[in-house]
Coordinates of C-alpha atoms in Angstrom, one line a residue:
Chain A
M788 CA 87.9 111.4 125.1
D789 CA 91.4 112.5 126.2
L790 CA 93.3 111.5 123.0
H791 CA 96.7 112.3 124.5
A792 CA 96.2 110.1 127.5
L793 CA 94.8 107.3 125.3
D794 CA 97.8 107.7 122.9
R795 CA 100.3 107.2 125.8
Y796 CA 98.4 104.2 127.0
I797 CA 98.3 102.6 123.5
K798 CA 102.0 103.2 122.9
S799 CA 102.9 101.3 126.1
L800 CA 100.4 98.5 125.2
I801 CA 101.8 98.1 121.7
K802 CA 105.4 98.0 122.9
E803 CA 104.5 95.3 125.4
A804 CA 102.7 93.3 122.6
G805 CA 105.8 93.7 120.4
H806 CA 108.0 92.3 123.1
R807 CA 105.7 89.3 123.4
I808 CA 105.8 88.7 119.6
R809 CA 109.6 89.0 119.6
S810 CA 109.8 86.5 122.4
S811 CA 107.7 84.0 120.4
F812 CA 110.5 83.6 117.9
R813 CA 112.2 81.3 120.4
M814 CA 109.1 79.0 120.6
E815 CA 107.5 76.6 118.2
I816 CA 104.7 78.5 116.4
E817 CA 101.4 76.7 115.5
I818 CA 100.2 77.6 112.1
E819 CA 96.7 77.0 110.6
S820 CA 94.8 78.2 107.5
K821 CA 91.6 80.2 107.8
S822 CA 89.3 81.2 104.8
H823 CA 91.7 79.6 102.3
I824 CA 94.9 77.6 102.3
N825 CA 97.2 80.7 102.1
D826 CA 95.3 82.7 104.7
L827 CA 97.5 81.8 107.7
V828 CA 96.9 82.3 111.4
T829 CA 99.1 81.3 114.3
N830 CA 98.7 80.9 118.0
I831 CA 100.6 84.2 118.4
D832 CA 98.1 86.2 116.4
K833 CA 95.4 84.9 118.7
E834 CA 97.4 85.4 121.9
I835 CA 98.3 89.0 121.0
E836 CA 94.7 89.8 120.1
N837 CA 93.5 88.4 123.5
F838 CA 96.3 90.3 125.3
F839 CA 94.9 93.6 123.8
I840 CA 91.3 92.7 124.5
E841 CA 91.9 91.8 128.2
R842 CA 93.6 95.1 128.8
I843 CA 91.1 97.2 126.9
R844 CA 88.1 95.6 128.6
Q845 CA 89.7 96.3 132.0
D846 CA 90.9 99.9 131.3
Y847 CA 88.4 101.2 128.8
P848 CA 85.2 99.2 129.4
G849 CA 83.0 101.4 127.3
H850 CA 85.1 100.8 124.1
R851 CA 84.4 98.1 121.6
I852 CA 87.0 96.0 119.8
F853 CA 87.0 94.8 116.1
G854 CA 89.8 92.4 115.8
E855 CA 91.0 90.2 113.0
E856 CA 90.9 87.0 115.0
G857 CA 87.3 87.6 116.1
F858 CA 87.7 87.6 119.9
G859 CA 86.4 91.1 120.2
D860 CA 82.9 92.5 119.7
D861 CA 80.4 91.8 116.9
I862 CA 80.7 95.1 115.1
K863 CA 77.8 96.2 112.9
D864 CA 78.0 99.9 113.2
M865 CA 80.7 102.5 114.0
E866 CA 79.0 104.2 117.0
G867 CA 81.1 105.2 120.0
V868 CA 84.8 104.3 120.4
I869 CA 86.0 101.3 118.4
W870 CA 89.5 99.8 118.4
L871 CA 90.2 98.2 115.0
L872 CA 93.1 95.8 115.6
D873 CA 95.2 93.4 113.5
P874 CA 97.6 91.8 116.1
I875 CA 99.9 90.6 113.3
D876 CA 99.4 92.2 109.9
G877 CA 101.4 90.1 107.4
T878 CA 101.1 86.7 109.1
M879 CA 102.7 85.0 106.0
N880 CA 105.8 87.2 106.5
F881 CA 105.7 86.5 110.2
V882 CA 105.7 82.7 109.5
H883 CA 108.2 82.7 106.6
Q884 CA 110.4 85.6 107.4
Q885 CA 110.1 86.5 111.0
R886 CA 110.0 90.1 109.8
N887 CA 108.0 92.5 107.5
F888 CA 104.9 92.3 109.7
A889 CA 103.3 94.8 112.0
I890 CA 100.8 95.4 114.7
S891 CA 98.0 97.6 113.1
L892 CA 95.6 99.6 115.3
G893 CA 93.1 102.4 114.6
I894 CA 90.9 104.1 117.1
Y895 CA 87.7 105.5 115.6
H896 CA 85.0 107.6 117.3
D897 CA 81.6 107.6 115.6
G898 CA 83.3 106.4 112.4
V899 CA 86.0 109.0 112.4
G900 CA 89.7 108.0 112.8
Q901 CA 91.3 109.6 115.8
L902 CA 94.5 107.6 116.4
G903 CA 96.5 105.3 114.1
Y904 CA 99.4 103.0 114.9
I905 CA 101.6 100.7 112.8
Y906 CA 104.3 99.0 114.7
D907 CA 107.1 97.3 112.8
V908 CA 107.9 94.8 115.6
V909 CA 111.3 93.5 114.4
N910 CA 112.7 96.9 113.6
D911 CA 111.1 98.5 116.7
D912 CA 109.8 101.3 114.4
L913 CA 106.5 102.9 115.4
Y914 CA 104.5 105.0 112.9
H915 CA 101.6 106.8 114.5
A916 CA 99.2 109.7 114.1
V917 CA 96.8 111.7 116.2
K918 CA 94.0 113.3 114.0
D919 CA 94.9 116.9 113.3
G920 CA 98.0 116.4 115.5
G921 CA 100.5 115.2 112.9
A922 CA 102.0 111.8 112.0
Y923 CA 105.2 110.5 113.5
F924 CA 107.9 107.9 112.6
N925 CA 109.2 107.1 116.1
D926 CA 109.8 110.6 117.5
E927 CA 110.3 112.3 114.1
K928 CA 107.4 114.3 112.6
M929 CA 106.5 113.0 109.1
K930 CA 106.3 115.5 106.3
P931 CA 103.3 116.2 104.1
L932 CA 103.4 114.1 100.9
E933 CA 105.1 115.8 98.0
E934 CA 103.5 116.1 94.5
T935 CA 104.3 113.3 92.1
S936 CA 103.0 111.9 88.8
I937 CA 101.9 108.5 87.4
A938 CA 105.2 108.3 85.5
D939 CA 107.3 109.0 88.6
A940 CA 105.3 106.9 91.0
I941 CA 106.2 103.7 92.8
V942 CA 103.1 101.6 93.4
A943 CA 102.7 98.8 95.8
I944 CA 100.5 96.1 94.3
N945 CA 100.6 92.4 94.6
A946 CA 101.3 90.5 91.3
M947 CA 98.0 88.6 92.0
W948 CA 96.0 91.6 91.0
V949 CA 97.7 91.8 87.6
T950 CA 96.2 88.3 86.9
P951 CA 92.6 87.7 85.9
N952 CA 90.5 88.3 89.0
R953 CA 86.9 88.9 90.0
Y954 CA 87.3 92.5 91.2
V955 CA 88.7 94.5 88.3
R956 CA 89.6 94.2 84.6
H957 CA 93.2 93.1 84.9
E958 CA 94.0 94.6 81.5
D959 CA 93.7 98.0 83.2
T960 CA 96.0 97.0 86.0
I961 CA 98.5 95.8 83.4
R962 CA 98.5 99.3 81.9
L963 CA 99.1 100.8 85.3
I964 CA 102.1 98.6 85.9
Q965 CA 103.5 99.6 82.6
D966 CA 102.9 103.4 83.1
V967 CA 104.4 103.8 86.5
R968 CA 108.1 104.0 87.4
G969 CA 108.1 100.8 89.3
T970 CA 106.0 98.4 91.5
R971 CA 106.8 96.7 94.8
S972 CA 105.0 94.2 97.0
Y973 CA 105.9 93.7 100.7
G974 CA 103.1 91.5 102.0
S975 CA 101.8 93.7 104.8
A976 CA 99.0 96.2 104.1
A977 CA 99.9 98.1 107.3
L978 CA 103.6 98.4 106.4
E979 CA 102.7 99.4 102.9
L980 CA 100.5 102.2 104.3
A981 CA 103.4 103.2 106.6
F982 CA 105.7 103.3 103.6
L983 CA 103.2 105.4 101.6
A984 CA 102.9 107.9 104.5
S985 CA 106.7 108.1 104.6
G986 CA 106.9 108.9 100.8
R987 CA 108.8 105.6 100.0
I988 CA 105.9 104.5 97.8
D989 CA 103.2 106.7 96.2
A990 CA 100.2 104.4 96.1
Y991 CA 99.0 101.1 97.6
I992 CA 96.3 99.1 95.9
S993 CA 94.5 96.0 97.0
M994 CA 91.3 94.3 95.7
R995 CA 90.3 92.9 99.1
L996 CA 91.2 94.1 102.5
S997 CA 89.5 94.0 105.9
P998 CA 88.8 97.0 108.2
W999 CA 91.6 96.0 110.7
D1000 CA 94.2 96.0 107.8
I1001 CA 93.6 99.6 107.0
A1002 CA 92.1 101.4 110.0
G1003 CA 95.3 102.4 111.7
G1004 CA 97.2 103.2 108.4
A1005 CA 94.4 105.3 107.1
V1006 CA 94.7 107.7 110.0
I1007 CA 98.4 108.1 109.4
V1008 CA 98.1 108.4 105.6
N1009 CA 95.4 111.0 105.9
E1010 CA 97.4 113.0 108.4
V1011 CA 100.2 113.5 105.8
G1012 CA 97.7 114.4 103.1
G1013 CA 97.3 111.0 101.5
I1014 CA 93.9 109.9 100.3
T1015 CA 92.2 106.6 101.2
S1016 CA 89.1 105.1 99.6
N1017 CA 87.6 102.1 98.1
F1018 CA 87.7 101.7 94.3
K1019 CA 84.4 103.7 94.0
G1020 CA 86.1 106.7 95.6
E1021 CA 84.0 106.3 98.8
Q1022 CA 85.4 106.3 102.3
P1023 CA 87.1 103.0 103.2
N1024 CA 84.7 100.3 104.4
L1025 CA 85.3 99.8 108.1
L1026 CA 82.5 97.2 108.6
G1027 CA 83.6 94.6 106.1
S1028 CA 85.9 93.4 103.3
D1029 CA 86.3 95.8 100.3
T1030 CA 88.6 97.1 97.6
F1031 CA 91.1 99.7 98.9
I1032 CA 93.5 102.3 97.5
A1033 CA 95.7 104.7 99.4
A1034 CA 97.6 107.2 97.4
N1035 CA 99.5 110.5 97.1
P1036 CA 96.8 113.1 96.4
S1037 CA 98.3 114.0 93.1
I1038 CA 97.6 110.6 91.6
H1039 CA 94.7 109.1 93.6
G1040 CA 92.0 110.3 91.3
R1041 CA 93.8 109.5 88.1
I1042 CA 94.5 105.9 89.2
L1043 CA 90.8 105.4 89.9
S1044 CA 89.6 107.1 86.7
D1045 CA 92.2 105.8 84.2
Y1046 CA 93.3 102.4 85.6
I1047 CA 90.6 100.8 87.7
Q1048 CA 87.4 99.4 86.1
I1049 CA 85.3 97.5 88.6
K1050 CA 83.7 94.3 87.3
Chain B
M926 CA 144.9 83.5 95.6
D927 CA 144.6 83.9 99.4
L928 CA 140.8 84.0 99.6
H929 CA 140.8 84.7 103.3
A930 CA 143.1 87.7 103.1
L931 CA 141.1 89.0 100.1
D932 CA 137.9 88.4 102.1
R933 CA 139.1 90.6 105.0
Y934 CA 140.2 93.3 102.5
I935 CA 136.9 93.3 100.8
K936 CA 134.8 93.5 104.0
S937 CA 136.7 96.6 105.0
L938 CA 136.3 98.1 101.6
I939 CA 132.6 97.5 101.5
K940 CA 132.1 98.9 105.0
E941 CA 133.9 102.1 104.0
A942 CA 131.8 102.4 100.8
G943 CA 128.7 101.9 102.9
H944 CA 129.7 104.7 105.1
R945 CA 130.2 107.0 102.1
I946 CA 126.7 106.1 100.8
R947 CA 125.1 106.8 104.2
S948 CA 126.9 110.2 104.3
S949 CA 125.4 111.0 100.9
F950 CA 121.9 111.1 102.4
R951 CA 122.8 114.5 103.8
M952 CA 123.7 115.9 100.3
E953 CA 121.6 116.7 97.2
I954 CA 121.8 113.7 94.9
E955 CA 122.0 114.1 91.1
I956 CA 119.7 111.7 89.2
E957 CA 119.8 110.7 85.5
S958 CA 118.2 108.1 83.4
K959 CA 120.3 105.5 81.4
S960 CA 119.0 103.0 78.9
H961 CA 115.4 104.0 79.5
I962 CA 113.5 106.6 81.6
N963 CA 113.2 104.4 84.7
D964 CA 116.7 103.0 84.6
L965 CA 118.1 105.5 87.1
V966 CA 121.7 106.4 88.0
T967 CA 123.0 108.9 90.5
N968 CA 126.4 110.6 91.1
I969 CA 126.7 108.4 94.2
D970 CA 126.5 105.2 92.1
K971 CA 129.4 106.6 90.0
E972 CA 131.4 107.8 92.9
I973 CA 131.2 104.5 94.8
E974 CA 132.2 102.5 91.7
N975 CA 135.2 104.8 91.2
F976 CA 136.1 104.4 94.9
F977 CA 136.2 100.6 94.5
I978 CA 138.2 100.8 91.2
E979 CA 140.9 103.1 92.5
R980 CA 141.4 100.8 95.5
I981 CA 141.4 97.6 93.5
R982 CA 143.8 99.0 90.8
Q983 CA 146.2 100.0 93.6
D984 CA 146.0 96.9 95.8
Y985 CA 145.2 94.1 93.3
P986 CA 146.6 95.4 90.0
G987 CA 146.3 92.0 88.3
H988 CA 142.5 91.9 88.9
R989 CA 139.9 93.1 86.4
I990 CA 136.7 94.9 87.2
F991 CA 133.3 94.6 85.6
G992 CA 131.1 97.3 87.1
E993 CA 127.6 98.5 86.4
E994 CA 128.6 102.1 85.7
G995 CA 131.3 101.1 83.1
F996 CA 134.3 102.7 84.7
G997 CA 136.1 99.3 85.0
D998 CA 137.5 97.0 82.3
D999 CA 135.9 96.0 79.0
I1000 CA 135.1 92.4 80.0
K1001 CA 134.7 89.9 77.1
D1002 CA 135.8 86.7 78.8
M1003 CA 136.0 85.3 82.4
E1004 CA 139.8 84.6 82.5
G1005 CA 141.7 85.4 85.7
V1006 CA 140.3 87.2 88.7
I1007 CA 137.3 89.5 88.0
W1008 CA 135.4 91.7 90.4
L1009 CA 131.7 92.0 89.4
L1010 CA 130.4 95.1 91.1
D1011 CA 127.1 96.9 91.4
P1012 CA 127.9 99.9 93.7
I1013 CA 124.2 100.5 94.4
D1014 CA 121.9 97.7 93.4
G1015 CA 118.3 99.0 93.6
T1016 CA 119.0 102.6 92.6
M1017 CA 115.3 103.4 92.3
N1018 CA 114.9 102.4 96.0
F1019 CA 118.0 104.4 96.9
V1020 CA 116.5 107.5 95.2
H1021 CA 112.8 107.1 96.4
Q1022 CA 113.3 105.3 99.7
Q1023 CA 116.9 105.8 101.0
R1024 CA 116.7 102.1 101.9
N1025 CA 116.2 98.7 100.3
F1026 CA 119.4 98.9 98.2
A1027 CA 122.7 97.1 98.5
I1028 CA 126.3 97.0 97.4
S1029 CA 126.6 93.8 95.3
L1030 CA 130.1 92.2 94.7
G1031 CA 131.2 88.8 93.4
I1032 CA 134.8 87.7 92.9
Y1033 CA 135.2 85.1 90.1
H1034 CA 138.4 83.2 89.2
D1035 CA 138.3 81.7 85.7
G1036 CA 134.5 82.0 85.7
V1037 CA 134.0 80.3 89.1
G1038 CA 132.5 82.3 91.9
Q1039 CA 134.9 82.4 94.9
L1040 CA 133.6 85.2 97.1
G1041 CA 130.1 86.9 97.3
Y1042 CA 129.0 90.0 99.2
I1043 CA 125.6 91.7 99.5
Y1044 CA 125.7 94.7 101.9
D1045 CA 122.4 96.1 103.0
V1046 CA 123.9 99.6 103.6
V1047 CA 121.1 101.2 105.7
N1048 CA 120.6 98.2 108.0
D1049 CA 124.4 97.6 108.2
D1050 CA 123.7 93.9 107.4
L1051 CA 126.4 92.0 105.4
Y1052 CA 125.6 88.7 103.7
H1053 CA 128.7 87.0 102.4
A1054 CA 130.1 83.6 101.3
V1055 CA 133.4 82.0 100.6
K1056 CA 133.1 79.2 98.1
D1057 CA 133.0 75.9 100.1
G1058 CA 133.5 77.9 103.3
G1059 CA 129.9 78.7 104.1
A1060 CA 127.6 81.7 103.9
Y1061 CA 127.1 84.2 106.6
F1062 CA 124.6 86.8 107.7
N1063 CA 126.9 89.2 109.6
D1064 CA 128.7 86.8 111.9
E1065 CA 126.0 84.1 111.9
K1066 CA 126.4 81.1 109.7
M1067 CA 123.5 80.7 107.3
K1068 CA 121.7 77.3 107.2
P1069 CA 121.2 75.1 104.2
L1070 CA 117.9 75.8 102.5
E1071 CA 115.1 73.5 103.7
E1072 CA 112.9 71.5 101.3
T1073 CA 109.7 73.3 100.2
S1074 CA 107.0 72.9 97.4
I1075 CA 105.4 75.2 94.8
A1076 CA 102.3 75.4 97.0
D1077 CA 104.3 76.5 100.0
A1078 CA 106.7 78.9 98.2
I1079 CA 107.0 82.6 98.4
V1080 CA 108.4 83.9 95.1
A1081 CA 109.9 87.2 94.4
I1082 CA 108.9 88.4 91.0
N1083 CA 108.1 91.9 89.8
A1084 CA 104.5 92.5 88.6
M1085 CA 106.0 93.7 85.3
W1086 CA 106.8 90.1 84.3
V1087 CA 103.2 89.1 84.8
T1088 CA 102.3 91.5 82.0
P1089 CA 102.8 90.7 78.2
N1090 CA 106.6 90.9 77.6
R1091 CA 109.1 89.8 75.0
Y1092 CA 110.9 87.2 77.1
V1093 CA 108.3 84.6 78.2
R1094 CA 104.6 83.7 77.8
H1095 CA 103.0 85.8 80.6
E1096 CA 100.1 83.3 80.7
D1097 CA 102.5 80.8 82.4
T1098 CA 103.8 83.4 84.8
I1099 CA 100.2 84.1 85.8
R1100 CA 99.7 80.4 86.6
L1101 CA 102.9 80.5 88.7
I1102 CA 101.5 83.5 90.7
Q1103 CA 98.3 81.6 91.2
D1104 CA 99.9 78.3 92.3
V1105 CA 102.4 79.6 94.9
R1106 CA 101.6 80.7 98.4
G1107 CA 102.5 84.3 97.8
T1108 CA 104.7 86.8 95.8
R1109 CA 106.8 89.7 96.8
S1110 CA 108.9 92.4 95.1
Y1111 CA 111.5 94.4 96.8
G1112 CA 113.2 96.2 93.9
S1113 CA 116.8 95.0 94.4
A1114 CA 118.1 91.7 92.8
A1115 CA 120.9 91.6 95.3
L1116 CA 118.7 91.9 98.4
E1117 CA 116.2 89.4 96.9
L1118 CA 119.1 86.9 96.5
A1119 CA 120.1 87.6 100.1
F1120 CA 116.5 86.9 101.2
L1121 CA 116.5 83.7 99.2
A1122 CA 119.7 82.5 100.8
S1123 CA 118.1 83.4 104.2
G1124 CA 115.0 81.3 103.5
R1125 CA 112.7 84.3 103.6
I1126 CA 111.7 83.7 100.0
D1127 CA 112.0 80.5 98.0
A1128 CA 112.6 81.7 94.5
Y1129 CA 113.6 84.9 92.7
I1130 CA 112.8 85.4 89.0
S1131 CA 113.7 88.1 86.5
M1132 CA 113.5 88.3 82.8
R1133 CA 116.5 90.6 82.4
L1134 CA 119.5 91.0 84.7
S1135 CA 123.1 92.0 84.3
P1136 CA 126.2 90.1 85.6
W1137 CA 126.9 92.6 88.4
D1138 CA 123.2 92.2 89.7
I1139 CA 123.7 88.5 90.3
A1140 CA 127.4 87.7 90.6
G1141 CA 127.7 88.2 94.4
G1142 CA 124.3 86.8 95.3
A1143 CA 124.9 83.6 93.2
V1144 CA 127.9 82.7 95.3
I1145 CA 125.9 83.1 98.5
V1146 CA 122.8 81.3 97.2
N1147 CA 124.9 78.4 95.9
E1148 CA 126.7 78.1 99.2
V1149 CA 123.4 77.3 101.1
G1150 CA 122.3 74.9 98.4
G1151 CA 120.2 77.2 96.2
I1152 CA 120.4 76.8 92.4
T1153 CA 121.1 79.7 90.0
S1154 CA 120.6 79.6 86.2
N1155 CA 119.2 81.4 83.2
F1156 CA 115.7 80.2 82.0
K1157 CA 117.4 77.6 79.8
G1158 CA 118.8 76.0 82.9
E1159 CA 122.3 77.0 82.0
Q1160 CA 124.9 78.7 84.3
P1161 CA 124.0 82.4 84.8
N1162 CA 125.4 84.7 82.1
L1163 CA 128.3 86.6 83.6
L1164 CA 129.2 88.5 80.4
G1165 CA 125.9 90.1 79.4
S1166 CA 122.2 90.6 80.2
D1167 CA 120.1 87.5 80.4
T1168 CA 117.1 85.8 82.1
F1169 CA 117.7 84.7 85.6
I1170 CA 116.3 82.4 88.3
A1171 CA 117.6 81.5 91.7
A1172 CA 115.6 79.1 93.7
N1173 CA 115.4 76.5 96.5
P1174 CA 116.6 73.2 94.9
S1175 CA 113.3 71.5 95.6
I1176 CA 111.4 73.9 93.2
H1177 CA 114.0 75.3 90.7
G1178 CA 113.5 72.6 88.1
R1179 CA 109.7 72.5 88.4
I1180 CA 109.4 76.3 88.0
L1181 CA 111.5 76.1 84.8
S1182 CA 109.7 73.0 83.4
D1183 CA 106.1 73.9 84.3
Y1184 CA 105.9 77.7 84.4
I1185 CA 108.5 79.2 82.1
Q1186 CA 108.1 79.1 78.3
I1187 CA 110.7 81.2 76.6
K1188 CA 109.5 83.2 73.6

């Protein structure tokens, strides 16, 4: 696989998809709910996923596609080359804010992340990484994450996970909130991973994410030295929904050992 | 008071202050803690407040200044013209992210908000309002807030306020988090008020804010029909620290009556 040729191809594809999304702001958007009332999807999510799939099937017929909207392949293993795609990560922000959402894309080969992309469509900011080739914010090389501590950390976590939930003891999450310097919540896993890789936050925690939410971001985060795992400390689940933490290496282990108790 | 002349003067002052802040990114910033370990202040916060004070004293000698860093006047009443200034609202973001902070400024006459400014320095985005003259995002007039409901609302609230605290029963805040469509937290009261006025979020809630955090934003929010108050439903406290809520008029009352129980 020629990673650099594929990287150039993907960048051009993502920019074209971003242009289509920005153009959609002038149209009426159709909004539906999926698994639950606040799990939104729009016609634009679907159109953009189909745009990617048509191009990939034509230009890379041997590759498989695992997309949020389900128009790709039925993925049950990680063999070969797989594109993990969220055409609009942060659909609620897309609908309510027309900003703070991203195209999220990871290219994996036999389960190993090779290329990662997070495209902040409205700001025209592309975060990307090539495995062992560095991570970039637009054309600027991103620096390795600097050491930090729990007390100095800014953690991205949605307030929902500080309330009683079925995944973890929320009493522990409360202690985490109280022990860190501050918390934030932006409503897009992909952007939160981009911010982590940029050093603007030091950890990102979610009780339930899907492979396409994290696949692209994990490649970028890993490339600057950040650690990604589920709450058991295992490699992130790329085949189904799971818990997820991405963090600065100096606090990843301590958050898991001291502040997360799985139910 | 010629509001329009003052408005032009202030815009030019804010843009110059913004330029000084952006220039500071190239320098080493000195960081200290104030009231507690995570209440940060930098030399830039102080320099920018002093920049404003020198100009105001020279050009508007009859006006008084109530600034976060305390270099202004000792304000114990709201008589006459008062500038309520936070030179950098969101200092933690300024330090950790070099973005997501704002200059916040409100001009009050005998306690009534006349002019409000929130300047997102890094994005060069100015939100401002002249009482009864409309609110603007840069040169674009902002629209009145549209009706919404608790179930459709995005609420900005820091996860800290969902943990046990001395201000309100956190069990009620938990119910709020569970009943709304989603929550966000950006770490700058001023920007959160700007986002509310823009319709990107529908409420912003904090247990403890200072007059300079809310003075500018309240003028802008009120001008598009949003309601601002403390948790008792009274006018926001402009003389000292207090609880604060700003919300779309269709949910302000219901949040206070159904989800906030003051301790």
